[in-house]
Amino acid sequence: TDRRPDGQDKYTISEVAAFTGLTAHTLRWYERIGLMPHIDRSHTGQRRYCNRDLDWLDFVGKLRLTGMPVADMVRYAELVREGDHTFGERFELLETTRRDVLARIAELQDTLAVLDRKISFYADAGRLYEQEKTEKAV
């Protein structure tokens, strides 16, 4: 992202949308459901995001990629806002997600092995077909 130096880190919702690839609608929805912390507003009422908000959105994007349910992501955000005494519950949410990701990785590795065998079969069959076609032409 093309972030401004600290002290000048105020971004509009359209700038944040461009940085993150999220739509302005999604950013407003994240705020509405409690996934985002309080977003400062300008004197005209426009949202003014800061670098810390961009960092949080980057983290949220990573959580989305893990497949963590939105409800768990919102719960995690609530726990962060509640403070350090929620460390254990935050740890458990992340640890559960990690276990789920590792299980999916194992499933994907099994799937990849099947795909590799099929691709190898078709590559070999294609070579045999081309070889037979060449031999018939001679």
PDB file of C-alpha atoms in Angstrom:
ATOM      1  CA  THR A   1       0.000   0.000   0.000  1.00  0.00           C
ATOM      2  CA  ASP A   2       1.028   3.559  -0.592  1.00  0.00           C
ATOM      3  CA  ARG A   3       0.822   4.631   3.039  1.00  0.00           C
ATOM      4  CA  ARG A   4       1.607   8.074   4.268  1.00  0.00           C
ATOM      5  CA  PRO A   5       4.251   8.566   6.949  1.00  0.00           C
ATOM      6  CA  ASP A   6       3.152   8.438  10.581  1.00  0.00           C
ATOM      7  CA  GLY A   7       1.499  11.628  11.677  1.00  0.00           C
ATOM      8  CA  GLN A   8      -0.103  12.039   8.271  1.00  0.00           C
ATOM      9  CA  ASP A   9      -1.926   8.743   8.193  1.00  0.00           C
ATOM     10  CA  LYS A  10      -5.501   9.726   7.438  1.00  0.00           C
ATOM     11  CA  TYR A  11      -7.189   7.912   4.579  1.00  0.00           C
ATOM     12  CA  THR A  12     -10.620   8.167   3.042  1.00  0.00           C
ATOM     13  CA  ILE A  13     -12.805   5.130   2.646  1.00  0.00           C
ATOM     14  CA  SER A  14     -12.135   5.116  -1.102  1.00  0.00           C
ATOM     15  CA  GLU A  15      -8.365   5.142  -0.501  1.00  0.00           C
ATOM     16  CA  VAL A  16      -8.688   2.257   1.951  1.00  0.00           C
ATOM     17  CA  ALA A  17     -10.871   0.378  -0.519  1.00  0.00           C
ATOM     18  CA  ALA A  18      -8.177   0.824  -3.169  1.00  0.00           C
ATOM     19  CA  PHE A  19      -5.412  -0.291  -0.763  1.00  0.00           C
ATOM     20  CA  THR A  20      -7.245  -3.373   0.457  1.00  0.00           C
ATOM     21  CA  GLY A  21      -9.280  -4.457  -2.552  1.00  0.00           C
ATOM     22  CA  LEU A  22     -12.400  -4.310  -0.392  1.00  0.00           C
ATOM     23  CA  THR A  23     -15.389  -2.262  -1.421  1.00  0.00           C
ATOM     24  CA  ALA A  24     -16.506   0.794   0.531  1.00  0.00           C
ATOM     25  CA  HIS A  25     -19.707  -1.143   1.227  1.00  0.00           C
ATOM     26  CA  THR A  26     -17.696  -3.997   2.791  1.00  0.00           C
ATOM     27  CA  LEU A  27     -15.689  -1.549   4.903  1.00  0.00           C
ATOM     28  CA  ARG A  28     -18.895   0.034   6.208  1.00  0.00           C
ATOM     29  CA  TRP A  29     -20.324  -3.433   6.867  1.00  0.00           C
ATOM     30  CA  TYR A  30     -17.176  -4.449   8.803  1.00  0.00           C
ATOM     31  CA  GLU A  31     -17.659  -1.352  10.942  1.00  0.00           C
ATOM     32  CA  ARG A  32     -21.389  -1.989  11.418  1.00  0.00           C
ATOM     33  CA  ILE A  33     -20.942  -5.608  12.587  1.00  0.00           C
ATOM     34  CA  GLY A  34     -18.143  -4.704  14.995  1.00  0.00           C
ATOM     35  CA  LEU A  35     -15.250  -6.160  13.044  1.00  0.00           C
ATOM     36  CA  MET A  36     -13.556  -2.760  12.850  1.00  0.00           C
ATOM     37  CA  PRO A  37     -12.632  -0.554  15.767  1.00  0.00           C
ATOM     38  CA  HIS A  38     -14.164   2.901  15.987  1.00  0.00           C
ATOM     39  CA  ILE A  39     -13.192   4.829  12.869  1.00  0.00           C
ATOM     40  CA  ASP A  40     -12.466   8.519  13.395  1.00  0.00           C
ATOM     41  CA  ARG A  41     -14.552  10.993  11.435  1.00  0.00           C
ATOM     42  CA  SER A  42     -13.594  14.296   9.861  1.00  0.00           C
ATOM     43  CA  HIS A  43     -15.469  17.488  10.738  1.00  0.00           C
ATOM     44  CA  THR A  44     -17.733  16.702   7.767  1.00  0.00           C
ATOM     45  CA  GLY A  45     -18.492  13.200   9.049  1.00  0.00           C
ATOM     46  CA  GLN A  46     -16.336  11.308   6.563  1.00  0.00           C
ATOM     47  CA  ARG A  47     -14.490   8.271   7.843  1.00  0.00           C
ATOM     48  CA  ARG A  48     -10.769   8.869   8.365  1.00  0.00           C
ATOM     49  CA  TYR A  49      -8.798   5.633   8.570  1.00  0.00           C
ATOM     50  CA  CYS A  50      -5.258   5.482   9.941  1.00  0.00           C
ATOM     51  CA  ASN A  51      -2.314   3.109   9.469  1.00  0.00           C
ATOM     52  CA  ARG A  52      -3.419   1.095  12.507  1.00  0.00           C
ATOM     53  CA  ASP A  53      -6.783   0.527  10.778  1.00  0.00           C
ATOM     54  CA  LEU A  54      -5.002  -0.630   7.614  1.00  0.00           C
ATOM     55  CA  ASP A  55      -2.924  -3.047   9.684  1.00  0.00           C
ATOM     56  CA  TRP A  56      -6.103  -4.386  11.277  1.00  0.00           C
ATOM     57  CA  LEU A  57      -7.743  -4.809   7.865  1.00  0.00           C
ATOM     58  CA  ASP A  58      -4.682  -6.713   6.672  1.00  0.00           C
ATOM     59  CA  PHE A  59      -5.027  -9.039   9.676  1.00  0.00           C
ATOM     60  CA  VAL A  60      -8.774  -9.436   9.077  1.00  0.00           C
ATOM     61  CA  GLY A  61      -8.015 -10.350   5.471  1.00  0.00           C
ATOM     62  CA  LYS A  62      -5.662 -13.057   6.675  1.00  0.00           C
ATOM     63  CA  LEU A  63      -8.331 -14.373   9.043  1.00  0.00           C
ATOM     64  CA  ARG A  64     -10.820 -14.454   6.157  1.00  0.00           C
ATOM     65  CA  LEU A  65      -8.354 -16.525   4.115  1.00  0.00           C
ATOM     66  CA  THR A  66      -8.157 -19.063   6.944  1.00  0.00           C
ATOM     67  CA  GLY A  67     -11.886 -19.626   6.670  1.00  0.00           C
ATOM     68  CA  MET A  68     -12.528 -18.333  10.171  1.00  0.00           C
ATOM     69  CA  PRO A  69     -16.261 -17.675  10.482  1.00  0.00           C
ATOM     70  CA  VAL A  70     -17.209 -13.991  10.524  1.00  0.00           C
ATOM     71  CA  ALA A  71     -18.877 -14.447  13.915  1.00  0.00           C
ATOM     72  CA  ASP A  72     -15.549 -15.676  15.357  1.00  0.00           C
ATOM     73  CA  MET A  73     -13.722 -12.779  13.730  1.00  0.00           C
ATOM     74  CA  VAL A  74     -16.167 -10.326  15.300  1.00  0.00           C
ATOM     75  CA  ARG A  75     -15.779 -12.068  18.658  1.00  0.00           C
ATOM     76  CA  TYR A  76     -11.994 -11.800  18.346  1.00  0.00           C
ATOM     77  CA  ALA A  77     -12.301  -8.066  17.569  1.00  0.00           C
ATOM     78  CA  GLU A  78     -14.555  -7.596  20.600  1.00  0.00           C
ATOM     79  CA  LEU A  79     -12.047  -9.400  22.805  1.00  0.00           C
ATOM     80  CA  VAL A  80      -9.199  -7.217  21.542  1.00  0.00           C
ATOM     81  CA  ARG A  81     -11.211  -4.109  22.429  1.00  0.00           C
ATOM     82  CA  GLU A  82     -12.028  -5.520  25.870  1.00  0.00           C
ATOM     83  CA  GLY A  83      -8.357  -5.662  26.764  1.00  0.00           C
ATOM     84  CA  ASP A  84      -5.550  -7.888  27.919  1.00  0.00           C
ATOM     85  CA  HIS A  85      -7.672  -9.962  30.312  1.00  0.00           C
ATOM     86  CA  THR A  86      -9.163 -11.661  27.211  1.00  0.00           C
ATOM     87  CA  PHE A  87      -5.794 -13.026  26.113  1.00  0.00           C
ATOM     88  CA  GLY A  88      -6.740 -16.654  26.815  1.00  0.00           C
ATOM     89  CA  GLU A  89      -9.951 -16.568  24.813  1.00  0.00           C
ATOM     90  CA  ARG A  90      -8.230 -14.805  21.892  1.00  0.00           C
ATOM     91  CA  PHE A  91      -5.475 -17.410  21.986  1.00  0.00           C
ATOM     92  CA  GLU A  92      -8.032 -20.213  21.880  1.00  0.00           C
ATOM     93  CA  LEU A  93      -9.892 -18.694  18.906  1.00  0.00           C
ATOM     94  CA  LEU A  94      -6.658 -18.383  16.940  1.00  0.00           C
ATOM     95  CA  GLU A  95      -5.445 -21.829  17.988  1.00  0.00           C
ATOM     96  CA  THR A  96      -8.734 -23.410  16.871  1.00  0.00           C
ATOM     97  CA  THR A  97      -8.462 -21.631  13.534  1.00  0.00           C
ATOM     98  CA  ARG A  98      -4.876 -22.807  13.162  1.00  0.00           C
ATOM     99  CA  ARG A  99      -5.933 -26.426  13.736  1.00  0.00           C
ATOM    100  CA  ASP A 100      -8.677 -26.032  11.113  1.00  0.00           C
ATOM    101  CA  VAL A 101      -6.194 -24.571   8.611  1.00  0.00           C
ATOM    102  CA  LEU A 102      -3.743 -27.422   9.187  1.00  0.00           C
ATOM    103  CA  ALA A 103      -6.518 -29.973   8.637  1.00  0.00           C
ATOM    104  CA  ARG A 104      -7.519 -28.245   5.387  1.00  0.00           C
ATOM    105  CA  ILE A 105      -3.889 -28.153   4.263  1.00  0.00           C
ATOM    106  CA  ALA A 106      -3.673 -31.929   4.783  1.00  0.00           C
ATOM    107  CA  GLU A 107      -6.882 -32.388   2.766  1.00  0.00           C
ATOM    108  CA  LEU A 108      -5.519 -30.166   0.001  1.00  0.00           C
ATOM    109  CA  GLN A 109      -2.249 -32.118  -0.069  1.00  0.00           C
ATOM    110  CA  ASP A 110      -4.212 -35.347  -0.529  1.00  0.00           C
ATOM    111  CA  THR A 111      -6.244 -33.707  -3.282  1.00  0.00           C
ATOM    112  CA  LEU A 112      -3.090 -32.417  -4.945  1.00  0.00           C
ATOM    113  CA  ALA A 113      -1.621 -35.930  -4.945  1.00  0.00           C
ATOM    114  CA  VAL A 114      -4.724 -37.228  -6.748  1.00  0.00           C
ATOM    115  CA  LEU A 115      -4.540 -34.373  -9.263  1.00  0.00           C
ATOM    116  CA  ASP A 116      -0.842 -35.031  -9.860  1.00  0.00           C
ATOM    117  CA  ARG A 117      -1.579 -38.711 -10.585  1.00  0.00           C
ATOM    118  CA  LYS A 118      -4.371 -37.782 -13.010  1.00  0.00           C
ATOM    119  CA  ILE A 119      -2.217 -35.158 -14.740  1.00  0.00           C
ATOM    120  CA  SER A 120       0.616 -37.665 -15.071  1.00  0.00           C
ATOM    121  CA  PHE A 121      -1.797 -40.231 -16.526  1.00  0.00           C
ATOM    122  CA  TYR A 122      -3.110 -37.769 -19.115  1.00  0.00           C
ATOM    123  CA  ALA A 123       0.386 -36.533 -19.958  1.00  0.00           C
ATOM    124  CA  ASP A 124       1.554 -40.125 -20.510  1.00  0.00           C
ATOM    125  CA  ALA A 125      -1.575 -40.970 -22.520  1.00  0.00           C
ATOM    126  CA  GLY A 126      -1.074 -37.855 -24.633  1.00  0.00           C
ATOM    127  CA  ARG A 127       2.521 -38.806 -25.394  1.00  0.00           C
ATOM    128  CA  LEU A 128       1.455 -42.335 -26.363  1.00  0.00           C
ATOM    129  CA  TYR A 129      -1.301 -40.960 -28.582  1.00  0.00           C
ATOM    130  CA  GLU A 130       1.099 -38.578 -30.332  1.00  0.00           C
ATOM    131  CA  GLN A 131       3.668 -41.369 -30.735  1.00  0.00           C
ATOM    132  CA  GLU A 132       1.098 -43.728 -32.266  1.00  0.00           C
ATOM    133  CA  LYS A 133      -0.155 -40.979 -34.568  1.00  0.00           C
ATOM    134  CA  THR A 134       3.418 -40.284 -35.727  1.00  0.00           C
ATOM    135  CA  GLU A 135       4.121 -43.998 -36.288  1.00  0.00           C
ATOM    136  CA  LYS A 136       0.934 -44.416 -38.354  1.00  0.00           C
ATOM    137  CA  ALA A 137       1.852 -41.438 -40.488  1.00  0.00           C
ATOM    138  CA  VAL A 138       5.223 -42.950 -41.377  1.00  0.00           C
TER     139      VAL A 138
END
